[in-house]
Short mmCIF file of C-alpha atoms and ligand atoms in Angstrom, two decimals:
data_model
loop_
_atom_site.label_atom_id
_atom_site.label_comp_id
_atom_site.label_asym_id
_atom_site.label_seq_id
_atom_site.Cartn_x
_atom_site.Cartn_y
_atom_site.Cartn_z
CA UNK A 5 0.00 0.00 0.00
CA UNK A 6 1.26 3.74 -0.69
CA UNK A 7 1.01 5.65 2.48
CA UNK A 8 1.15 8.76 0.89
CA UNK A 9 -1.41 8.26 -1.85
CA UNK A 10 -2.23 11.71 -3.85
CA UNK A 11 -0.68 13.50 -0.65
CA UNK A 12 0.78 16.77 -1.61
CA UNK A 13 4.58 17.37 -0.04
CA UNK A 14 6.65 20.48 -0.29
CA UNK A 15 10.18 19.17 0.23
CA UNK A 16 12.31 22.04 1.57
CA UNK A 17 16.05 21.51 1.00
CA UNK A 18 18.56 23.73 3.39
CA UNK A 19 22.18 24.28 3.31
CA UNK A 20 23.69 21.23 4.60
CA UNK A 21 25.64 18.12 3.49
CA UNK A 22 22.85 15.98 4.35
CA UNK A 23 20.78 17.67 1.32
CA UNK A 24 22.51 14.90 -1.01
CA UNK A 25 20.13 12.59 0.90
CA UNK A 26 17.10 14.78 -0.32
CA UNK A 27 17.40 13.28 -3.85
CA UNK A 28 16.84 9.77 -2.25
CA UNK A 29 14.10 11.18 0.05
CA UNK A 30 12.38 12.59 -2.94
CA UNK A 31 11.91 8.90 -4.60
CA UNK A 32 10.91 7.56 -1.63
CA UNK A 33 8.58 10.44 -1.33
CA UNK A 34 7.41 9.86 -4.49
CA UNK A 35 7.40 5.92 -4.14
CA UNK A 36 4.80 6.35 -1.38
CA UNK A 37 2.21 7.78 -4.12
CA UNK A 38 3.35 11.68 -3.14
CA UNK A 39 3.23 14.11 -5.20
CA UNK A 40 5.88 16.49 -4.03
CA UNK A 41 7.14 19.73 -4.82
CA UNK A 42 10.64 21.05 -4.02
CA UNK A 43 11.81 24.37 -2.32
CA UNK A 44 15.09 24.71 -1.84
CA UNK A 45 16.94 27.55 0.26
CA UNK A 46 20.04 29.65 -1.18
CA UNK A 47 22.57 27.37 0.96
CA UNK A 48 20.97 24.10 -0.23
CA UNK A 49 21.74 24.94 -3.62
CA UNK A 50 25.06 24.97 -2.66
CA UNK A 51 25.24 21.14 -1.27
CA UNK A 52 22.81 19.88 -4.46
CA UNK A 53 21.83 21.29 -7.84
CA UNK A 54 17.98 22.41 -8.53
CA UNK A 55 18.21 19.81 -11.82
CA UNK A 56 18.95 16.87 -9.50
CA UNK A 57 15.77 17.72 -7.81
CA UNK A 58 13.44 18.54 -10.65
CA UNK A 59 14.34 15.45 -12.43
CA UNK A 60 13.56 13.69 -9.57
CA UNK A 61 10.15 15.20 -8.72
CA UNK A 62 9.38 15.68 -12.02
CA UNK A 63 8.63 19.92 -11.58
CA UNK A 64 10.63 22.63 -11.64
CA UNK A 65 12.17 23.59 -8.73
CA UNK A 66 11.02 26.43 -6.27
CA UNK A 67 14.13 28.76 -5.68
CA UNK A 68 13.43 32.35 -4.47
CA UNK A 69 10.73 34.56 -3.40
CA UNK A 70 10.62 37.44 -5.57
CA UNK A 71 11.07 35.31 -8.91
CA UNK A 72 8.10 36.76 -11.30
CA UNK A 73 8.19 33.59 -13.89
CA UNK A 74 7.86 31.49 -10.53
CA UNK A 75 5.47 33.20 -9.07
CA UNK A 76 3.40 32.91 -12.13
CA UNK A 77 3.68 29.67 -12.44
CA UNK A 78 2.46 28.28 -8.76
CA UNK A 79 2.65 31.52 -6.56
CA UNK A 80 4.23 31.06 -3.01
CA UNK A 81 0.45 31.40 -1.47
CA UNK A 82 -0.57 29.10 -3.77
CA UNK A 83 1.97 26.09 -2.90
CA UNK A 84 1.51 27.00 0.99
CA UNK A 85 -2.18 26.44 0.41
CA UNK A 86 -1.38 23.32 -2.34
CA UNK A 87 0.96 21.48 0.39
CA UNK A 88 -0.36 18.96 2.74
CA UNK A 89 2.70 18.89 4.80
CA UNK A 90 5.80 20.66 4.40
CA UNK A 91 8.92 18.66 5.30
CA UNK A 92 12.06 20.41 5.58
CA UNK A 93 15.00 18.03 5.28
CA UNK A 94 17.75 19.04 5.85
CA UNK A 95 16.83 21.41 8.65
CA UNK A 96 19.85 23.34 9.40
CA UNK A 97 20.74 25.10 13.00
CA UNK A 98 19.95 28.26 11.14
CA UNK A 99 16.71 27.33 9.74
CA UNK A 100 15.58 26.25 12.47
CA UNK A 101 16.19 29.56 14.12
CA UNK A 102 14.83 31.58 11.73
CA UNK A 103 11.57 29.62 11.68
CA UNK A 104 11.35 29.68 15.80
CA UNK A 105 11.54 33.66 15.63
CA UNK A 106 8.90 33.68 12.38
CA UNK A 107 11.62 35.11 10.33
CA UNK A 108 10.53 35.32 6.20
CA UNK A 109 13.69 36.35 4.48
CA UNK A 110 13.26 33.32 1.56
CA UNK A 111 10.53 31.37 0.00
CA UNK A 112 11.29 28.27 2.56
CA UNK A 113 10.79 30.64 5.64
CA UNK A 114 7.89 32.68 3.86
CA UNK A 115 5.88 29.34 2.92
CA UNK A 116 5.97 28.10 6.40
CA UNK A 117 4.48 31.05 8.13
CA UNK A 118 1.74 31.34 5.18
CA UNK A 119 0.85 27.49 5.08
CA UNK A 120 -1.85 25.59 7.25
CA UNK A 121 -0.32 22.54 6.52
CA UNK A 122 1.38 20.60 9.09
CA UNK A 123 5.29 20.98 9.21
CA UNK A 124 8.01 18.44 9.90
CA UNK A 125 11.78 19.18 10.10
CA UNK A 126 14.89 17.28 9.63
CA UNK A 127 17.37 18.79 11.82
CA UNK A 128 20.67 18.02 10.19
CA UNK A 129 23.95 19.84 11.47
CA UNK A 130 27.14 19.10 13.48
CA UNK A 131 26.69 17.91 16.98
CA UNK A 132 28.00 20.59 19.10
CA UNK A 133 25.64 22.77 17.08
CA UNK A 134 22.46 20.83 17.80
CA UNK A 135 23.86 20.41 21.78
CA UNK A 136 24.07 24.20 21.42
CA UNK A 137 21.30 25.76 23.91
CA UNK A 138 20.07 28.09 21.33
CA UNK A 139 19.43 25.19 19.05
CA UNK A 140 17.83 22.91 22.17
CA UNK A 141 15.43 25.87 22.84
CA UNK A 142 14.67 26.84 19.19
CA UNK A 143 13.60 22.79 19.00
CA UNK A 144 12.11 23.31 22.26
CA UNK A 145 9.72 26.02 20.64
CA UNK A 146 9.26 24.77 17.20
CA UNK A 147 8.20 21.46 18.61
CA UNK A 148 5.13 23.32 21.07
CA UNK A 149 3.55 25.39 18.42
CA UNK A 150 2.74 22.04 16.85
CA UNK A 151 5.95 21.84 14.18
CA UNK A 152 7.29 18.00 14.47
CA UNK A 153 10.73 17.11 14.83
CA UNK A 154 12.18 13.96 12.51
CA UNK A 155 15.32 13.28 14.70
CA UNK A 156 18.22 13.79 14.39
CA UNK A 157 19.72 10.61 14.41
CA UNK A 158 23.34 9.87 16.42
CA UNK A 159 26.55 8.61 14.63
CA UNK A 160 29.49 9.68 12.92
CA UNK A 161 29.41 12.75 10.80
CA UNK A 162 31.05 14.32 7.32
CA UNK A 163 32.53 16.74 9.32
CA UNK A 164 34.78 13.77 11.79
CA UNK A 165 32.77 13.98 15.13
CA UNK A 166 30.28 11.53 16.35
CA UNK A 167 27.17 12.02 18.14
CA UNK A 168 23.36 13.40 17.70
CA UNK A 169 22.81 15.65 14.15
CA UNK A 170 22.76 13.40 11.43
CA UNK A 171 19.92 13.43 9.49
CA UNK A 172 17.70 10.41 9.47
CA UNK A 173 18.18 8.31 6.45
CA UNK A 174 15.52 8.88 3.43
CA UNK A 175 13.66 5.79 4.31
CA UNK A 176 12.67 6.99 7.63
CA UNK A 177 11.78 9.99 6.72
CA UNK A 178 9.29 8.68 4.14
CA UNK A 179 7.56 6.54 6.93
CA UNK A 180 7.44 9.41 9.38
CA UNK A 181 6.04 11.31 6.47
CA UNK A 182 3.35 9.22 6.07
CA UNK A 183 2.96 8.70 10.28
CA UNK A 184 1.92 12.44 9.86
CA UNK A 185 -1.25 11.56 7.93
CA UNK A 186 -4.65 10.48 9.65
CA UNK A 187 -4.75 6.42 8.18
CA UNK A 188 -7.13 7.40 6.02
CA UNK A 189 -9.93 7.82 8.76
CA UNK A 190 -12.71 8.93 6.09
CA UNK A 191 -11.44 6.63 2.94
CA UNK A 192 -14.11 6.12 0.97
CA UNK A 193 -16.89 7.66 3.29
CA UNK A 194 -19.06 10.02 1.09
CA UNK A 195 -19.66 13.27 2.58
CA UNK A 196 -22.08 15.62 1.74
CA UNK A 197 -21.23 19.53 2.56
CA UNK A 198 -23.17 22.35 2.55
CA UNK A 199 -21.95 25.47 2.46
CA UNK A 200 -22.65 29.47 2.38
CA UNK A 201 -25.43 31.17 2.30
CA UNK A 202 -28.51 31.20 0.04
CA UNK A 203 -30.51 34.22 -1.66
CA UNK A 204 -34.06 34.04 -1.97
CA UNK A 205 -35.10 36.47 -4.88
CA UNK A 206 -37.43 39.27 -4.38
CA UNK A 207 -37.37 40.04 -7.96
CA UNK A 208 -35.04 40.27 -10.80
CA UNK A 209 -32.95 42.33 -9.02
CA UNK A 210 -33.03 42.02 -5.37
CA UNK A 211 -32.76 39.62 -3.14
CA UNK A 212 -32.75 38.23 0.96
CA UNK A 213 -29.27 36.67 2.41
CA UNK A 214 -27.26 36.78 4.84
CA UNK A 215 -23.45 37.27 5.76
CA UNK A 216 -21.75 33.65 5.38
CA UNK A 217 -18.77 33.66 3.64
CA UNK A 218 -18.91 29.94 2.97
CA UNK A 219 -14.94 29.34 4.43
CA UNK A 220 -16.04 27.36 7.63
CA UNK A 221 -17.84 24.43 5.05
CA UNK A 222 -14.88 24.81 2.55
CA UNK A 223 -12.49 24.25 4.93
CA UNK A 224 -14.60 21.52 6.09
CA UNK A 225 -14.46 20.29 2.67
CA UNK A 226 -10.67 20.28 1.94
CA UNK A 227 -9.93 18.49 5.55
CA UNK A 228 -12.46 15.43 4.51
CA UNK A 229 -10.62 15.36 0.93
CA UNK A 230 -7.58 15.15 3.11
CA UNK A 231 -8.54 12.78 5.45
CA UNK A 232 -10.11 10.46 2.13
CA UNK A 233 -13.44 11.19 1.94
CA UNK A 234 -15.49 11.67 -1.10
CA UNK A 235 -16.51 15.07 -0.77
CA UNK A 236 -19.71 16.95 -2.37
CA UNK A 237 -19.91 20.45 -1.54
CA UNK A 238 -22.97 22.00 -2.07
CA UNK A 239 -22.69 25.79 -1.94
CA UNK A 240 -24.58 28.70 -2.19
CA UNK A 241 -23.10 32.29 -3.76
CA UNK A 242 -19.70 32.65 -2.62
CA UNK A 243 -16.41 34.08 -3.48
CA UNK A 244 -13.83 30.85 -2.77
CA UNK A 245 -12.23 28.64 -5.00
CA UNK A 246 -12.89 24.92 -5.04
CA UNK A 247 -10.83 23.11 -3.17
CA UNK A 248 -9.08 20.57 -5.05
CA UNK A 249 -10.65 17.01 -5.21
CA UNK A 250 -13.89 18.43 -4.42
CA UNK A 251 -17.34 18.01 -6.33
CA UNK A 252 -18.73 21.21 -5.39
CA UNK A 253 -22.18 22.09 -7.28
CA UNK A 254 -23.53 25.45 -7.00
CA UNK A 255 -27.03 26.92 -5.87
CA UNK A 256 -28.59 29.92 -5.15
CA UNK A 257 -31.83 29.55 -3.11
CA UNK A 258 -33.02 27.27 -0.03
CA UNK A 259 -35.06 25.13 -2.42
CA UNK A 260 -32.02 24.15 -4.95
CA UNK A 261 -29.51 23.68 -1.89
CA UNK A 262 -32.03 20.97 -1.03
CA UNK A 263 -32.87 19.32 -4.68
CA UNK A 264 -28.60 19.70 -5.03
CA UNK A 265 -28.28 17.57 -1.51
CA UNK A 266 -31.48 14.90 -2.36
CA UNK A 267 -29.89 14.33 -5.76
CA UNK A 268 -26.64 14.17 -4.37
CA UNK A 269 -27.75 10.86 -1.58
CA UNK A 270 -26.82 8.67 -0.58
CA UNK A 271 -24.24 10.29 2.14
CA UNK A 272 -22.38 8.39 5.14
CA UNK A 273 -21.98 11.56 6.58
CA UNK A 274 -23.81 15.05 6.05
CA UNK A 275 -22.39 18.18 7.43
CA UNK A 276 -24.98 21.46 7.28
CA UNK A 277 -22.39 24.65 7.67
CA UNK A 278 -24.59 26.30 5.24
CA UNK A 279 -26.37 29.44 6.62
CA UNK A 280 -29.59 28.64 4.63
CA UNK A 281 -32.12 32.08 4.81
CA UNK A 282 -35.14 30.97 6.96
CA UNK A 283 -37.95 32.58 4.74
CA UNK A 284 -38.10 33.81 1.00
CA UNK A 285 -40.64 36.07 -0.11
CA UNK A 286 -44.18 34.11 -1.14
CA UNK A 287 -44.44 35.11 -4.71
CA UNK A 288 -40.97 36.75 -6.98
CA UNK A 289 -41.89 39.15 -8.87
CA UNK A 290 -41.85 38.87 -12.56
CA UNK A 291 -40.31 42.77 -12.84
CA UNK A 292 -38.46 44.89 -10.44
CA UNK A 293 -40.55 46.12 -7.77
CA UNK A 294 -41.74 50.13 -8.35
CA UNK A 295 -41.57 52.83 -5.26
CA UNK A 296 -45.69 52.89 -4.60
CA UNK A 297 -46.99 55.74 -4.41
CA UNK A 298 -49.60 54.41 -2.46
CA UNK A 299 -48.15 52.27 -0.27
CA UNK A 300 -47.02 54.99 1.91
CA UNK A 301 -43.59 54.63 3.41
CA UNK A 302 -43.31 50.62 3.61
CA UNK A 303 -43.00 47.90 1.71
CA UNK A 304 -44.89 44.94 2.89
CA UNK A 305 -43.49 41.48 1.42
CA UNK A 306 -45.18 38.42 2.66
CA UNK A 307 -42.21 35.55 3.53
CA UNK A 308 -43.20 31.72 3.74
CA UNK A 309 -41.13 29.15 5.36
CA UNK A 310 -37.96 27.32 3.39
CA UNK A 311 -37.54 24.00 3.86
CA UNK A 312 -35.08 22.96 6.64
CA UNK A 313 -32.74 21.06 4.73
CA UNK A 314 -30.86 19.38 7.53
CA UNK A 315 -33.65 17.90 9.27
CA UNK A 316 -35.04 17.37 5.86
CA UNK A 317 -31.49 14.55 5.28
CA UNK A 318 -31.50 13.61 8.72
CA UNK A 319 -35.10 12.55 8.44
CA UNK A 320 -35.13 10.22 5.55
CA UNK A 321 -34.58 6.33 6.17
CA UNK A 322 -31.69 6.43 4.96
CA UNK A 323 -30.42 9.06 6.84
CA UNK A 324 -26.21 10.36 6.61
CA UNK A 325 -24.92 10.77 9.98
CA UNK A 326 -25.76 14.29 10.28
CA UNK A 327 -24.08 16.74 11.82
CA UNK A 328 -25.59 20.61 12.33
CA UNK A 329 -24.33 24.13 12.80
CA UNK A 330 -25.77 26.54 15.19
CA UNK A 331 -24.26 30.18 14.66
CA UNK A 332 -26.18 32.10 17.82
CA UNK A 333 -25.36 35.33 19.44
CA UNK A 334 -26.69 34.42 22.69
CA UNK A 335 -27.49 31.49 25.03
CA UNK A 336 -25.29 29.13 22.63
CA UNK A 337 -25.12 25.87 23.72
CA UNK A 338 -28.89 26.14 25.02
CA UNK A 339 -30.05 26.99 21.60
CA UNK A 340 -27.71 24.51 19.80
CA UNK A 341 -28.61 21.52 21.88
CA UNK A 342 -32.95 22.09 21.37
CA UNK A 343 -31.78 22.30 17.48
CA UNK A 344 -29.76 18.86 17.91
CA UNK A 345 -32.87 17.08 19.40
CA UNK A 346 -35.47 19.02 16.67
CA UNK A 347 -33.09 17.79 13.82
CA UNK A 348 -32.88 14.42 14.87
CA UNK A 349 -28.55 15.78 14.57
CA UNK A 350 -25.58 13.01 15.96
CA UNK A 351 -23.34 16.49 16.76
CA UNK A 352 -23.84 19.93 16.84
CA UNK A 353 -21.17 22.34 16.04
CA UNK A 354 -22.01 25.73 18.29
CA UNK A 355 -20.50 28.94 17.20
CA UNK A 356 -20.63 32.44 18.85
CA UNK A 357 -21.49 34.92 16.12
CA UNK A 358 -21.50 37.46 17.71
CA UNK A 359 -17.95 37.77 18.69
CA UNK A 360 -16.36 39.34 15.45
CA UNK A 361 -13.29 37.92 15.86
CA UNK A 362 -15.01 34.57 15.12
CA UNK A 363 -18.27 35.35 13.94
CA UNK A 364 -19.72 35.62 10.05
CA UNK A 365 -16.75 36.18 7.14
CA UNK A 366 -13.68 35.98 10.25
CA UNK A 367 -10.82 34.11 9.35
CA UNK A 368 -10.63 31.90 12.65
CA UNK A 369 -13.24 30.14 14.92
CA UNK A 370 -14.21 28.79 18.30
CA UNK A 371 -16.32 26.22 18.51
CA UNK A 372 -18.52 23.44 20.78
CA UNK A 373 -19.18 20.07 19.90
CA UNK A 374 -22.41 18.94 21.07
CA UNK A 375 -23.36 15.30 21.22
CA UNK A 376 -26.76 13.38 21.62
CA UNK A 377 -25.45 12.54 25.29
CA UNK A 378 -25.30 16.20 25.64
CA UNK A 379 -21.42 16.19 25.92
CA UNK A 380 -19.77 19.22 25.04
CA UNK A 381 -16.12 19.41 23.72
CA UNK A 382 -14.30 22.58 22.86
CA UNK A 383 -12.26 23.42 20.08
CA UNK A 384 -9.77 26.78 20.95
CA UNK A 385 -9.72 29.55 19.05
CA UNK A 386 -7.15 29.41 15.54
CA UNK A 387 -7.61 29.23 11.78
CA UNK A 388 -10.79 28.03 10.21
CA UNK A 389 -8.45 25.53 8.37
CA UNK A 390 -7.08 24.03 11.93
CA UNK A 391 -11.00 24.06 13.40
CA UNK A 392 -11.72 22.49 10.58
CA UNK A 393 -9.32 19.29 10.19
CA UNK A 394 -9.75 18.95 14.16
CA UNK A 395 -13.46 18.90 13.65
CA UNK A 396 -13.00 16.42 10.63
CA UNK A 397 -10.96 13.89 12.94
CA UNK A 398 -13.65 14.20 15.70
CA UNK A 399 -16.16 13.85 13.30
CA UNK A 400 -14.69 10.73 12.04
CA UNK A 401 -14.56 9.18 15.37
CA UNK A 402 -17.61 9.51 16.59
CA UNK A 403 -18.87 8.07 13.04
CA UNK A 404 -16.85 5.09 12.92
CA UNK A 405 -17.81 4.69 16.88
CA UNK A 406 -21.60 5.01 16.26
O1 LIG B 27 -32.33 26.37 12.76
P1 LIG B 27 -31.03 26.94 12.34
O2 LIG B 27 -31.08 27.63 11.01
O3 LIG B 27 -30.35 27.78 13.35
O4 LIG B 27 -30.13 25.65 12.20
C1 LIG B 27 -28.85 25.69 11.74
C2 LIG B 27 -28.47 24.38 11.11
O5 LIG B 27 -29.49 23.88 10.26
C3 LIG B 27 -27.27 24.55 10.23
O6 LIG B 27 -26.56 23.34 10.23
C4 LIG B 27 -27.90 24.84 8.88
O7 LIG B 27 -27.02 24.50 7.81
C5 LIG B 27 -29.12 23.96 8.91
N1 LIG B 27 -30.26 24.48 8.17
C6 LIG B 27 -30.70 23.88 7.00
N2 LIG B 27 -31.80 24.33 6.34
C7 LIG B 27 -32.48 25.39 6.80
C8 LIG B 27 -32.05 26.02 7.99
C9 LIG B 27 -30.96 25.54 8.63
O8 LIG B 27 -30.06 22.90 6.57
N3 LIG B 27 -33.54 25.82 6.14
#
């Protein structure tokens, strides 16, 4: 089996000697089913020449920051966002420290700070430079804001001495690749997302929505795909691209975001991040709506129900496992548990909208997990992209455990 089937792996190469092992680690990389992309720093061109590299993983080779043709190409945003997990092998002393103090003065450095993947280092350097305290505490610091370390491994060295700073052997470093993966929690589990908000027309011109951005059930989306679901994201009008592997269909109203999830059943799993509006107006007009003269100062539009599309799924007989979103600004987990029971949900997700820093259109979120048993389980405030692969993993556990 290929433990790193389709994963996506920026390889970062640094200025030591060990970087003549990255050519090996790139086959075994690639061996594994990776696809893998290679960023190398000004030193580790020094040790190993781009061509070895690009041969190897079969793409041209990421060099330097400011590089328009490059940039063109795949941007630096663009390969943060592609990578799954960025390995950096070798990982010199100096890397290391410029990562621990959040330093960007190359593409390596610059891709780290801008990616939400996970990242892995290969510390490679003499020994009395990894005893070195400033080395021990830049580990030390990497290591708690979640960055893993792949050795070093002890023995004798290219420079004469013997001890701990070798870098681990390409091999390894393939396996503990792949350790960094979820096995595949969700492979072959369909999910069904949905995602965004909807817009009920009040004529050809206006309409009724609301202010979700659509990021939360995106990111949702692109953790599942990562974790080897079967993803269908079904999305109402937003401004994101699809994530890759995705079957995203697009909607506008309540009514389609419902016809695009029934024809899109059977699901193993549904998740509901979709702010879907409540009511649309009873009747659309066939032309845009004139100022009344006789109307006085208001305009009076009668609204009728939308169906609830989540309780809707998690009604049929053949029901997903369904889990809910309730965005509140007030008594949260009260109001997200009565929706659990009325939706017949497995989980709840409860978010506080009306903090900005977490509410509609933020960049990060806070959330509670709410289970049939009532159990609640936090998730801290960080990106949506972290909330989201830690709600993914949760999410797969309590569906295999059901
Ligand atoms: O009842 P409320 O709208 O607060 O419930 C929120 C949850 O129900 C979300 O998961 C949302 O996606 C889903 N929902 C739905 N269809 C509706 C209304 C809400 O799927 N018409």
């Amino acid at each position: 089996m290929q433990r790193l089937y389709r994963k996506r792996i920026v390889l970062g190469v640094g200025g030591g000697i060990a970087a003549y092992k990255s050519a090996e680690l790139v086959r075994r990389l690639r061996d594994q089913g990776a696809e893998v992309r290679v960023v190398m720093t000004q030193g580790g061109r020094e040790f190993i020449t781009p061509l070895t590299l690009q041969a190897l993983s079969g793409h041209p080779v990421h060099l330097d920051l400011l590089d328009a043709a490059a940039e063109a190409a795949m941007g630096h945003i663009e390969l943060a966002r592609w990578a799954d997990l960025v390995l950096i092998a070798p990982a010199t002393a100096d890397l290391m420290a410029r990562l621990a103090q959040g330093i960007a003065n190359d593409l390596l450095t610059t891709l780290v700070l801008a990616t939400d993947a996970q990242v892995a280092l290969a510390p490679a350097m003499n020994q009395a430079m990894w005893r070195d305290p400033a080395t021990q505490a830049n580990a030390e610091l990497l290591q708690q804001r979640g960055i893993r370390l792949f050795g070093p491994g002890a023995g004798s060295q290219a420079c004469g001495d013997i001890g701990m700073g070798r870098m681990l052997e390409a091999d390894d470093l393939a396996q503990r690749a792949a350790d960094c993966f979820q096995r595949n929690v969700l492979d072959g589990v369909r999910l069904l997302i949905t995602a965004g908000p909807t817009q009920e027309n009040i004529d050809p011109v206006r309409y009724i929505t609301n202010h979700s951005s659509g990021k939360m059930g995106f990111a949702l989306a692109e953790a599942a795909v990562e974790a080897g679901a079967q993803v269908t994201l079904v999305s109402g009008p937003v401004f994101l691209p699809t994530p890759d592997r995705v079957q995203r269909i697009d909607v506008v109203s309540a009514r389609d975001m419902l016809a695009a999830c029934e024809a899109s059943m059977p699901a193993d799993i549904l998740i509901a991040a979709a702010a879907v509006a409540d009511y649309r107006p009873e009747v659309v007009a066939a032309h845009k709506l004139k100022k009344d003269p006789n109307s006085g100062d208001g305009l009076y539009l009668q609204m009728v129900r939308n169906p609830d599309i989540l309780a809707t799924l998690a009604g049929r007989p053949d029901r997903p496992f369904s889990v809910g979103f309730a965005a509140e600004t007030e008594n949260l987990l009260e109001y997200a548990s009565g929706k659990l029971k009325a939706k017949n949900l497995d989980l709840i997700v409860a978010n506080d909208v009306a903090n900005p820093s977490i509410g509609f259109n933020s960049e990060e979120n806070a959330i509670t997990v709410i289970d049939r048993q009532l159990r609640q389980t936090a998730f801290a405030q960080t990106s949506k992209g972290k909330i989201a692969r830690q709600l993914i993993t949760f999410i797969a556990d309590r569906y295999q455990a059901r």
